[in-house]
Amino acid sequence: MVKTERYNRTAIFLHWLVGLGILGTLGLGLYMVDLPFSPAKLQIYSWHKWAGMTLLFLAVVRLAWRLSHPAPALPDTMGPLSRLAAHAGHWVLYILMLAIPLSGWLMSSAQGFSVVWFGVLPLPDLVAKNLELGEWLNSIHLILNYTLIATLIGHIGAALHHHFIKKDTVMSRMLPLIKRA
């Protein structure tokens, strides 16, 4: 019987915590943009910012953990192109996990709306108010989020392909409830 190399519990916890947070924050972001202006919309925008800043913090923690705890080796059955795609996809996700909340924070600053984390901790404006820059950053934030959606579809699709089609251990390395082989 071949032993499945898995990520450690901390990496698995951070993966699923950040993954669920991203899905929730994306959903909230897509929902809020078409709402009519109201106090409820402003509250939802605050929640979205709180979630984004929390995800930025967790992404930094996750990246630090990942850099200090190497990933388990990929199965020998994966070819060089698949390995390259896996590594590239993961690094694109890390970049997006950092770039998206930073672009949102920059956008809020440029549009003249401070970010107050959980309504308690005011974060510094990263740029001076500049509505033209704010509109450009809004476009960047949107593009990055659609890039994230496409990358997540690829990431989840690849994991499911490995689990159900290739029947290898790629997905089970990150699942908390799968016993080691």
Backbone as a printed PyTorch tensor [residue, N CA C, xyz], in Angstrom:
tensor([[[  0.8490,  -1.1800,   0.0000],
         [  0.0000,   0.0000,   0.0000],
         [  0.8920,   1.2390,   0.0000]],

        [[  0.5960,   2.1970,  -0.8720],
         [  1.3800,   3.4090,  -1.0090],
         [  0.8640,   4.4580,  -0.0320]],

        [[  1.7700,   5.0670,   0.7120],
         [  1.3860,   6.1110,   1.6580],
         [  1.1090,   7.4030,   0.8940]],

        [[ -0.0350,   8.0110,   1.1620],
         [ -0.3820,   9.2750,   0.5400],
         [  0.2450,  10.4060,   1.3320]],

        [[  1.0500,  11.2070,   0.6760],
         [  1.5980,  12.3810,   1.3300],
         [  0.5160,  13.4350,   1.3450]],

        [[  0.2940,  14.0030,   2.5340],
         [ -0.7700,  14.9870,   2.6960],
         [ -0.1940,  16.3020,   3.2010]],

        [[ -0.9910,  17.3310,   3.0250],
         [ -0.6780,  18.5950,   3.6710],
         [ -0.9230,  18.4220,   5.1680]],

        [[ -0.2670,  19.2330,   5.9860],
         [ -0.4870,  19.1270,   7.4290],
         [ -1.8240,  19.7940,   7.7930]],

        [[ -2.2410,  19.5890,   9.0340],
         [ -3.5640,  20.0810,   9.4620],
         [ -3.7010,  21.5950,   9.3440]],

        [[ -2.6500,  22.3070,   9.6520],
         [ -2.7180,  23.7670,   9.5610],
         [ -2.9360,  24.1960,   8.1210]],

        [[ -2.1980,  23.6040,   7.1880],
         [ -2.3580,  23.9430,   5.7690],
         [ -3.7620,  23.5960,   5.2860]],

        [[ -4.2700,  22.4390,   5.7010],
         [ -5.6250,  22.0310,   5.3040],
         [ -6.6500,  23.0120,   5.8770]],

        [[ -6.5080,  23.3700,   7.1560],
         [ -7.4350,  24.3110,   7.7880],
         [ -7.4170,  25.6520,   7.0670]],

        [[ -6.2180,  26.1940,   6.8190],
         [ -6.1110,  27.4830,   6.1420],
         [ -6.6740,  27.4150,   4.7210]],

        [[ -6.4280,  26.3150,   4.0160],
         [ -6.9440,  26.1470,   2.6590],
         [ -8.4570,  26.2700,   2.6450]],

        [[ -9.1260,  25.5100,   3.5100],
         [-10.5830,  25.4940,   3.4970],
         [-11.1730,  26.7740,   4.0900]],

        [[-10.5350,  27.3510,   5.0930],
         [-11.0090,  28.6050,   5.6610],
         [-10.9430,  29.7230,   4.6150]],

        [[ -9.8010,  29.8480,   3.9650],
         [ -9.6350,  30.8820,   2.9400],
         [-10.5350,  30.5710,   1.7390]],

        [[-10.6060,  29.3050,   1.3340],
         [-11.4500,  28.9430,   0.1910],
         [-12.9090,  29.2940,   0.4160]],

        [[-13.4330,  28.9430,   1.5770],
         [-14.8310,  29.2820,   1.8810],
         [-15.0090,  30.7900,   2.0090]],

        [[-14.0190,  31.4530,   2.5930],
         [-14.0810,  32.9130,   2.7030],
         [-14.0880,  33.5870,   1.3440]],

        [[-13.2760,  33.0750,   0.4260],
         [-13.2450,  33.6310,  -0.9300],
         [-14.5930,  33.4470,  -1.6080]],

        [[-15.1520,  32.2500,  -1.5200],
         [-16.4500,  32.0030,  -2.1640],
         [-17.5280,  32.9190,  -1.5760]],

        [[-17.5400,  33.0720,  -0.2580],
         [-18.5220,  33.9440,   0.3750],
         [-18.3360,  35.4020,  -0.0120]],

        [[-17.0970,  35.8570,  -0.0230],
         [-16.8180,  37.2520,  -0.3530],
         [-17.1030,  37.5390,  -1.8250]],

        [[-16.7760,  36.5910,  -2.6920],
         [-17.1210,  36.7360,  -4.1140],
         [-18.6330,  36.8260,  -4.2910]],

        [[-19.3460,  35.9250,  -3.6260],
         [-20.8050,  35.9320,  -3.7250],
         [-21.3930,  37.2390,  -3.2320]],

        [[-20.8920,  37.7190,  -2.1130],
         [-21.3660,  38.9810,  -1.5560],
         [-21.0660,  40.1330,  -2.5170]],

        [[-19.8600,  40.1220,  -3.0910],
         [-19.4700,  41.1740,  -4.0380],
         [-20.3460,  41.1860,  -5.2800]],

        [[-20.6390,  40.0010,  -5.8230],
         [-21.4960,  39.9320,  -7.0050],
         [-22.9210,  40.3630,  -6.6810]],

        [[-23.3790,  40.0510,  -5.4780],
         [-24.7300,  40.4070,  -5.0590],
         [-24.8870,  41.9140,  -4.8480]],

        [[-23.9000,  42.5340,  -4.2220],
         [-24.0540,  43.9030,  -3.7580],
         [-24.0080,  44.9410,  -4.8690]],

        [[-23.3360,  44.6570,  -5.9610],
         [-23.1030,  45.7050,  -6.9610],
         [-24.3850,  46.2050,  -7.6070]],

        [[-25.3820,  45.3780,  -7.7450],
         [-26.6130,  45.7960,  -8.4120],
         [-27.7100,  46.2620,  -7.4510]],

        [[-27.4050,  46.3100,  -6.1590],
         [-28.4040,  46.7770,  -5.2030],
         [-28.6130,  48.2790,  -5.3560]],

        [[-29.8540,  48.7420,  -5.1450],
         [-30.0670,  50.1970,  -5.1490],
         [-29.3950,  50.8210,  -3.9290]],

        [[-29.0050,  52.0710,  -4.0810],
         [-28.3450,  52.7620,  -2.9830],
         [-29.2770,  52.8180,  -1.7790]],

        [[-28.7650,  52.3570,  -0.6440],
         [-29.5560,  52.3260,   0.5820],
         [-28.6120,  52.0690,   1.7500]],

        [[-29.1170,  52.2560,   2.9800],
         [-28.2820,  51.8910,   4.1310],
         [-27.8980,  50.4050,   4.1260]],

        [[-28.7880,  49.5420,   3.6360],
         [-28.4800,  48.1090,   3.5700],
         [-27.3130,  47.8500,   2.6180]],

        [[-27.3040,  48.5520,   1.4850],
         [-26.2020,  48.3780,   0.5380],
         [-24.8840,  48.8290,   1.1670]],

        [[-24.9040,  49.9440,   1.8740],
         [-23.6860,  50.4190,   2.5350],
         [-23.1990,  49.4220,   3.5790]],

        [[-24.1350,  48.7900,   4.3030],
         [-23.7530,  47.7810,   5.2950],
         [-23.1220,  46.5690,   4.6230]],

        [[-23.7070,  46.1380,   3.5000],
         [-23.1660,  44.9880,   2.7750],
         [-21.7810,  45.3190,   2.2270]],

        [[-21.5890,  46.5420,   1.7390],
         [-20.2550,  46.9510,   1.2920],
         [-19.2570,  46.8860,   2.4450]],

        [[-19.6860,  47.3080,   3.6350],
         [-18.7990,  47.2180,   4.8110],
         [-18.4470,  45.7720,   5.1070]],

        [[-19.4490,  44.8970,   5.0840],
         [-19.1790,  43.4700,   5.3290],
         [-18.1860,  42.9270,   4.3030]],

        [[-18.3770,  43.3260,   3.0340],
         [-17.4850,  42.8700,   1.9640],
         [-16.0470,  43.3390,   2.2400]],

        [[-15.9080,  44.5850,   2.6680],
         [-14.5700,  45.1110,   2.9850],
         [-13.9770,  44.3850,   4.1850]],

        [[-14.7860,  44.1210,   5.2070],
         [-14.2980,  43.3990,   6.3840],
         [-13.7930,  42.0250,   5.9720]],

        [[-14.6010,  41.3490,   5.1590],
         [-14.2140,  40.0140,   4.7000],
         [-12.9400,  40.0840,   3.8590]],

        [[-12.8570,  41.0800,   2.9800],
         [-11.6730,  41.2220,   2.1330],
         [-10.4110,  41.4530,   2.9340]],

        [[-10.4810,  42.3070,   3.9440],
         [ -9.3040,  42.5690,   4.7760],
         [ -8.9380,  41.3490,   5.6180]],

        [[ -9.9480,  40.6230,   6.0730],
         [ -9.6840,  39.3850,   6.8140],
         [ -9.0100,  38.3670,   5.9040]],

        [[ -9.5030,  38.2590,   4.6700],
         [ -8.8950,  37.3310,   3.7140],
         [ -7.4720,  37.7510,   3.3510]],

        [[ -7.2150,  39.0490,   3.2790],
         [ -5.8490,  39.5090,   3.0240],
         [ -4.9310,  39.0480,   4.1500]],

        [[ -5.3580,  39.2460,   5.3900],
         [ -4.5730,  38.7960,   6.5410],
         [ -4.3590,  37.2790,   6.4920]],

        [[ -5.4380,  36.5260,   6.2350],
         [ -5.3200,  35.0670,   6.1860],
         [ -4.4500,  34.6090,   5.0160]],

        [[ -4.4930,  35.3340,   3.8970],
         [ -3.6460,  34.9810,   2.7470],
         [ -2.1730,  35.1650,   3.0940]],

        [[ -1.8620,  36.2180,   3.8390],
         [ -0.4700,  36.4330,   4.2680],
         [ -0.0440,  35.3020,   5.2030]],

        [[ -0.9180,  34.9470,   6.1430],
         [ -0.6140,  33.8340,   7.0580],
         [ -0.4330,  32.5480,   6.2540]],

        [[ -1.3470,  32.3120,   5.3300],
         [ -1.2920,  31.0840,   4.5280],
         [ -0.0310,  31.0360,   3.6760]],

        [[  0.3140,  32.1410,   3.0540],
         [  1.5260,  32.1790,   2.2380],
         [  2.7670,  31.9630,   3.0950]],

        [[  2.8170,  32.5880,   4.2700],
         [  3.9610,  32.3920,   5.1730],
         [  4.0500,  30.9270,   5.5930]],

        [[  2.9040,  30.3210,   5.8830],
         [  2.8960,  28.9070,   6.2630],
         [  3.3960,  28.0490,   5.1060]],

        [[  2.9170,  28.3450,   3.9270],
         [  3.2900,  27.5650,   2.7380],
         [  4.7850,  27.6850,   2.4420]],

        [[  5.3270,  28.8890,   2.5860],
         [  6.7530,  29.0900,   2.3120],
         [  7.6340,  28.4110,   3.3550]],

        [[  7.1260,  28.2670,   4.5790],
         [  7.9110,  27.6350,   5.6360],
         [  7.6210,  26.1440,   5.7860]],

        [[  6.6080,  25.6420,   5.0850],
         [  6.2400,  24.2280,   5.1330],
         [  5.9870,  23.7490,   3.7030]],

        [[  6.9910,  23.1900,   3.0520],
         [  6.8380,  22.7820,   1.6530],
         [  5.6550,  21.8380,   1.4440]],

        [[  5.0520,  21.9730,   0.2810],
         [  3.9270,  21.1010,  -0.0850],
         [  4.4220,  19.6800,  -0.2610]],

        [[  3.5620,  18.7000,   0.0190],
         [  3.9540,  17.3190,  -0.2520],
         [  4.1460,  17.1120,  -1.7550]],

        [[  4.9760,  16.1620,  -2.0690],
         [  5.2910,  15.8980,  -3.4800],
         [  4.0370,  15.4890,  -4.2400]],

        [[  3.9710,  15.9100,  -5.4890],
         [  2.8880,  15.4800,  -6.3640],
         [  3.1230,  14.0260,  -6.7580]],

        [[  2.0580,  13.3080,  -7.1080],
         [  2.2320,  11.9060,  -7.4970],
         [  3.1550,  11.7630,  -8.7100]],

        [[  3.8950,  10.6760,  -8.7300],
         [  4.8070,  10.4060,  -9.8440],
         [  4.0710,  10.2530, -11.1720]],

        [[  2.7860,   9.9530, -11.1110],
         [  2.0020,   9.7430, -12.3280],
         [  1.7160,  11.0330, -13.0830]],

        [[  1.9580,  12.1780, -12.4430],
         [  1.7280,  13.4560, -13.1180],
         [  2.9110,  13.7930, -14.0140]],

        [[  2.6010,  14.1670, -15.2370],
         [  3.6330,  14.5550, -16.1890],
         [  4.1510,  15.9570, -15.9190]],

        [[  5.2170,  16.3470, -16.6170],
         [  5.8260,  17.6590, -16.3760],
         [  4.8840,  18.8280, -16.6710]],

        [[  4.0490,  18.7060, -17.6940],
         [  3.1200,  19.7840, -18.0160],
         [  2.0540,  19.9250, -16.9290]],

        [[  1.5630,  18.7970, -16.4310],
         [  0.5790,  18.8310, -15.3430],
         [  1.1840,  19.4250, -14.0770]],

        [[  2.4170,  19.0720, -13.8020],
         [  3.1020,  19.6250, -12.6240],
         [  3.2710,  21.1410, -12.7590]],

        [[  3.6820,  21.5800, -13.9490],
         [  3.8530,  23.0080, -14.1940],
         [  2.5200,  23.7320, -14.0430]],

        [[  1.4510,  23.1660, -14.5930],
         [  0.1240,  23.7770, -14.4850],
         [ -0.3230,  23.8540, -13.0290]],

        [[ -0.0690,  22.7970, -12.2690],
         [ -0.4530,  22.7860, -10.8550],
         [  0.2820,  23.8740, -10.0830]],

        [[  1.5900,  23.9560, -10.2730],
         [  2.3800,  24.9640,  -9.5550],
         [  1.9870,  26.3770,  -9.9920]],

        [[  1.8390,  26.5780, -11.2870],
         [  1.4610,  27.9060, -11.7940],
         [  0.0820,  28.3030, -11.2710]],

        [[ -0.8500,  27.3740, -11.2980],
         [ -2.2000,  27.6660, -10.8060],
         [ -2.2040,  28.0560,  -9.3470]],

        [[ -1.4170,  27.3560,  -8.5390],
         [ -1.3580,  27.6960,  -7.1150],
         [ -0.7510,  29.0770,  -6.8890]],

        [[  0.3140,  29.4060,  -7.6240],
         [  0.9310,  30.7210,  -7.4420],
         [  0.0280,  31.8350,  -7.9560]],

        [[ -0.7300,  31.5800,  -9.0210],
         [ -1.7130,  32.5750,  -9.4860],
         [ -2.7540,  32.8060,  -8.3980]],

        [[ -3.2190,  31.7370,  -7.7530],
         [ -4.1880,  31.8920,  -6.6590],
         [ -3.6020,  32.7160,  -5.5160]],

        [[ -2.3620,  32.4480,  -5.1330],
         [ -1.7380,  33.2330,  -4.0620],
         [ -1.6420,  34.7080,  -4.4570]],

        [[ -1.2230,  34.9860,  -5.6700],
         [ -1.1150,  36.3740,  -6.1330],
         [ -2.4780,  37.0550,  -6.0910]],

        [[ -3.5040,  36.3540,  -6.5660],
         [ -4.8520,  36.9360,  -6.5610],
         [ -5.3830,  37.1290,  -5.1440]],

        [[ -5.0570,  36.1980,  -4.2320],
         [ -5.4980,  36.3390,  -2.8360],
         [ -4.9120,  37.5980,  -2.1890]],

        [[ -3.7800,  38.0430,  -2.6660],
         [ -3.1720,  39.2690,  -2.1570],
         [ -3.6280,  40.4890,  -2.9610]],

        [[ -3.6520,  40.3540,  -4.2810],
         [ -3.9340,  41.4960,  -5.1610],
         [ -5.3860,  41.9690,  -5.0750]],

        [[ -6.3230,  41.0470,  -4.9300],
         [ -7.7310,  41.4590,  -4.9330],
         [ -8.0800,  42.3120,  -3.7210]],

        [[ -7.7870,  41.8780,  -2.4890],
         [ -8.1170,  42.7720,  -1.3740],
         [ -7.3120,  44.0760,  -1.4040]],

        [[ -6.0590,  44.0110,  -1.8560],
         [ -5.2780,  45.2480,  -1.9490],
         [ -5.8880,  46.1960,  -2.9770]],

        [[ -6.3500,  45.6600,  -4.1120],
         [ -6.9800,  46.5310,  -5.1150],
         [ -8.2830,  47.1190,  -4.5820]],

        [[ -9.0220,  46.3470,  -3.7970],
         [-10.2460,  46.8670,  -3.1890],
         [ -9.9560,  47.9640,  -2.1830]],

        [[ -8.9230,  47.7600,  -1.3750],
         [ -8.5160,  48.7590,  -0.3880],
         [ -8.0490,  50.0380,  -1.0840]],

        [[ -7.2270,  49.8730,  -2.1270],
         [ -6.7760,  51.0250,  -2.9100],
         [ -7.9640,  51.7440,  -3.5420]],

        [[ -8.9090,  50.9860,  -4.1040],
         [-10.0800,  51.5610,  -4.7460],
         [-10.8960,  52.3630,  -3.7380]],

        [[-11.1480,  51.7890,  -2.5630],
         [-11.9090,  52.4990,  -1.5300],
         [-11.2100,  53.7870,  -1.1390]],

        [[ -9.9060,  53.7200,  -0.9630],
         [ -9.1430,  54.9210,  -0.6060],
         [ -9.2770,  55.9850,  -1.6930]],

        [[ -9.0930,  55.5940,  -2.9360],
         [ -9.1560,  56.5430,  -4.0530],
         [-10.5580,  57.1270,  -4.2200]],

        [[-11.5740,  56.3600,  -3.8780],
         [-12.9430,  56.8540,  -4.0030],
         [-13.3890,  57.6610,  -2.7850]],

        [[-12.5110,  57.7680,  -1.7900],
         [-12.8070,  58.5840,  -0.6170],
         [-13.5700,  57.8550,   0.4750]],

        [[-13.5670,  56.5280,   0.4380],
         [-14.2470,  55.7270,   1.4580],
         [-13.2050,  54.9580,   2.2550]],

        [[-13.0360,  55.3210,   3.4850],
         [-12.0640,  54.6240,   4.3270],
         [-12.5440,  53.2090,   4.6210]],

        [[-11.5890,  52.3410,   4.8450],
         [-11.8960,  50.9670,   5.2510],
         [-11.7470,  50.9080,   6.7650]],

        [[-12.8230,  50.5230,   7.4290],
         [-12.8150,  50.3930,   8.8810],
         [-13.1100,  48.9280,   9.1830]],

        [[-12.0640,  48.2070,   9.5630],
         [-12.1530,  46.7570,   9.7440],
         [-13.0890,  46.4300,  10.9030]],

        [[-14.1460,  45.7040,  10.6060],
         [-15.1850,  45.3190,  11.5680],
         [-15.8200,  46.5260,  12.2480]],

        [[-15.7800,  47.6880,  11.5640],
         [-16.3950,  48.8860,  12.1100],
         [-15.6650,  49.4540,  13.3070]],

        [[-14.4670,  48.9410,  13.6060],
         [-13.7350,  49.3280,  14.8060],
         [-12.3510,  49.8700,  14.4830]],

        [[-11.6200,  49.1770,  13.6070],
         [-10.2210,  49.5150,  13.3490],
         [-10.0860,  50.2350,  12.0050]],

        [[ -9.9180,  51.5770,  12.0430],
         [ -9.7480,  52.2930,  10.7740],
         [ -8.3850,  51.9560,  10.1600]],

        [[ -8.4110,  51.5340,   8.9110],
         [ -7.1710,  51.2500,   8.2000],
         [ -6.7590,  52.5070,   7.4340]],

        [[ -5.4740,  52.7330,   7.2890],
         [ -5.0500,  53.9630,   6.6110],
         [ -5.4260,  53.9360,   5.1290]],

        [[ -5.7510,  55.1130,   4.6160],
         [ -5.9680,  55.2120,   3.1770],
         [ -4.6280,  54.9920,   2.4890]],

        [[ -4.6370,  54.1800,   1.4480],
         [ -3.3870,  53.8560,   0.7550],
         [ -3.0170,  54.9000,  -0.2930]],

        [[ -4.0270,  55.6260,  -0.7820],
         [ -3.8050,  56.7100,  -1.7480],
         [ -4.7530,  57.8440,  -1.3970]],

        [[ -4.4390,  59.0250,  -1.8840],
         [ -5.3270,  60.1750,  -1.6830],
         [ -6.5690,  60.0140,  -2.5550]],

        [[ -7.6200,  60.7120,  -2.1760],
         [ -8.8650,  60.6590,  -2.9450],
         [ -8.6070,  61.1350,  -4.3720]],

        [[ -8.9950,  60.2940,  -5.3210],
         [ -8.8300,  60.5850,  -6.7400],
         [ -9.8650,  59.7350,  -7.4630]],

        [[-10.9810,  60.3500,  -7.8510],
         [-12.0950,  59.5820,  -8.4060],
         [-11.7350,  58.8840,  -9.7140]],

        [[-10.9090,  59.5080, -10.5260],
         [-10.4900,  58.8740, -11.7860],
         [ -9.6720,  57.6080, -11.4930]],

        [[ -8.7450,  57.7150, -10.5470],
         [ -7.9660,  56.5430, -10.1290],
         [ -8.8860,  55.4940,  -9.5190]],

        [[ -9.8820,  55.9400,  -8.7510],
         [-10.8420,  55.0260,  -8.1420],
         [-11.6040,  54.2230,  -9.1820]],

        [[-12.0030,  54.8740, -10.2690],
         [-12.7080,  54.1540, -11.3410],
         [-11.7840,  53.1410, -12.0150]],

        [[-10.5310,  53.5200, -12.2380],
         [ -9.5640,  52.6090, -12.8430],
         [ -9.3230,  51.4100, -11.9220]],

        [[ -9.1830,  51.6830, -10.6280],
         [ -8.9810,  50.5970,  -9.6590],
         [-10.2100,  49.7090,  -9.5450]],

        [[-11.3880,  50.2810,  -9.7110],
         [-12.6130,  49.4840,  -9.7360],
         [-12.5660,  48.4790, -10.8850]],

        [[-12.1070,  48.9380, -12.0450],
         [-11.9740,  48.0390, -13.1990],
         [-10.9470,  46.9490, -12.9230]],

        [[ -9.8330,  47.3240, -12.3180],
         [ -8.7880,  46.3470, -11.9810],
         [ -9.3380,  45.3220, -10.9980]],

        [[-10.0510,  45.7890,  -9.9760],
         [-10.6380,  44.8980,  -8.9700],
         [-11.5890,  43.9060,  -9.6350]],

        [[-12.3900,  44.3940, -10.5520],
         [-13.3410,  43.5310, -11.2650],
         [-12.6050,  42.5010, -12.1320]],

        [[-11.6170,  42.9410, -12.8710],
         [-10.8430,  42.0270, -13.7280],
         [-10.1550,  40.9550, -12.8880]],

        [[ -9.5540,  41.3630, -11.7730],
         [ -8.8870,  40.3970, -10.9000],
         [ -9.8770,  39.3770, -10.3470]],

        [[-11.0750,  39.8290, -10.0000],
         [-12.0750,  38.9000,  -9.4710],
         [-12.5570,  37.9200, -10.5350]],

        [[-12.7500,  38.3730, -11.7530],
         [-13.1410,  37.4350, -12.8140],
         [-11.9920,  36.4820, -13.1420]],

        [[-10.7670,  36.9650, -13.0290],
         [ -9.6130,  36.0760, -13.1950],
         [ -9.6000,  35.0310, -12.0840]],

        [[ -9.9310,  35.4540, -10.8630],
         [-10.0130,  34.5160,  -9.7470],
         [-11.0890,  33.4630,  -9.9970]],

        [[-12.2420,  33.8710, -10.4640],
         [-13.3190,  32.9160, -10.7440],
         [-12.8550,  31.8820, -11.7600]],

        [[-12.2260,  32.3400, -12.8410],
         [-11.7340,  31.4050, -13.8630],
         [-10.6740,  30.4740, -13.2860]],

        [[ -9.7780,  31.0160, -12.4610],
         [ -8.7190,  30.2020, -11.8630],
         [ -9.3040,  29.1970, -10.8750]],

        [[-10.3060,  29.6080, -10.1020],
         [-10.9630,  28.6790,  -9.1740],
         [-11.6760,  27.5530,  -9.9150]],

        [[-12.3080,  27.8840, -11.0180],
         [-12.9550,  26.8390, -11.8240],
         [-11.9080,  25.8260, -12.2800]],

        [[-10.7630,  26.3190, -12.7360],
         [ -9.6800,  25.4200, -13.1380],
         [ -9.1460,  24.6100, -11.9720]],

        [[ -8.9640,  25.2520, -10.8220],
         [ -8.4310,  24.5840,  -9.6270],
         [ -9.3810,  23.4790,  -9.1520]],

        [[-10.6400,  23.8230,  -9.0100],
         [-11.6320,  22.8400,  -8.5570],
         [-11.8200,  21.7570,  -9.6050]],

        [[-11.8650,  22.1570, -10.8620],
         [-12.0040,  21.1710, -11.9460],
         [-10.8430,  20.1950, -11.9790]],

        [[ -9.6250,  20.7010, -11.7970],
         [ -8.4460,  19.8290, -11.7940],
         [ -8.4970,  18.8630, -10.6170]],

        [[ -8.8900,  19.3740,  -9.4390],
         [ -8.9770,  18.5040,  -8.2590],
         [-10.0040,  17.3930,  -8.4880]],

        [[-11.1500,  17.7520,  -9.0180],
         [-12.1880,  16.7450,  -9.2960],
         [-11.7360,  15.7630, -10.3720]],

        [[-11.0340,  16.2490, -11.3790],
         [-10.5030,  15.3810, -12.4370],
         [ -9.5290,  14.3590, -11.8470]],

        [[ -8.6510,  14.8380, -10.9820],
         [ -7.6900,  13.9180, -10.3570],
         [ -8.4030,  12.8990,  -9.4750]],

        [[ -9.4270,  13.3350,  -8.7670],
         [-10.1040,  12.4400,  -7.8300],
         [-10.9970,  11.4200,  -8.5340]],

        [[-11.7850,  11.8760,  -9.4990],
         [-12.7830,  11.0000, -10.0940],
         [-12.3580,  10.3530, -11.4080]],

        [[-11.4920,  10.9980, -12.1690],
         [-11.0770,  10.4560, -13.4680],
         [ -9.7340,   9.7300, -13.3360]],

        [[ -8.7310,  10.4390, -12.8460],
         [ -7.4010,   9.8240, -12.7160],
         [ -7.2980,   8.9130, -11.4990]],

        [[ -8.1750,   9.1470, -10.5300],
         [ -8.2160,   8.3460,  -9.3010],
         [ -6.8490,   8.2930,  -8.5980]],

        [[ -6.1900,   9.4610,  -8.5720],
         [ -4.9180,   9.5280,  -7.8440],
         [ -5.1270,  10.2540,  -6.5130]],

        [[ -4.0520,  10.6070,  -5.8500],
         [ -4.1330,  11.1390,  -4.4890],
         [ -4.0820,  12.6670,  -4.4180]],

        [[ -4.1260,  13.3420,  -5.5610],
         [ -3.9550,  14.7960,  -5.5620],
         [ -4.9980,  15.4800,  -4.6680]],

        [[ -6.2540,  15.1640,  -4.8360],
         [ -7.3030,  15.8360,  -4.0650],
         [ -7.3130,  15.3910,  -2.6020]],

        [[ -7.0500,  14.1350,  -2.3600],
         [ -7.1100,  13.6250,  -0.9800],
         [ -6.0270,  14.2320,  -0.0990]],

        [[ -4.9820,  14.8090,  -0.6900],
         [ -3.9280,  15.4470,   0.0980],
         [ -4.4370,  16.6570,   0.8610]],

        [[ -5.5490,  17.2660,   0.3830],
         [ -6.0630,  18.4830,   0.9950],
         [ -7.4420,  18.2870,   1.6320]],

        [[ -7.9840,  17.0940,   1.5630],
         [ -9.2950,  16.8450,   2.1700],
         [ -9.1270,  16.4420,   3.6300]],

        [[ -9.8220,  17.1150,   4.5400],
         [ -9.6240,  16.8340,   5.9530],
         [-10.2100,  15.5050,   6.4150]],

        [[-11.1860,  14.9680,   5.7190],
         [-11.8840,  13.7700,   6.2090],
         [-11.4420,  12.4730,   5.5370]],

        [[-10.5460,  12.5490,   4.5740],
         [-10.0610,  11.3550,   3.8900],
         [ -8.9160,  10.7610,   4.6980]],

        [[ -9.0170,   9.4940,   5.0090],
         [ -7.9400,   8.8230,   5.7600],
         [ -6.7340,   8.6280,   4.8460]],

        [[ -5.5730,   8.5970,   5.4600],
         [ -4.3470,   8.3530,   4.6850],
         [ -4.3590,   6.9720,   4.0970]],

        [[ -3.8660,   6.8740,   2.8680],
         [ -3.7860,   5.5620,   2.2240],
         [ -2.6080,   4.8090,   2.7770]]])
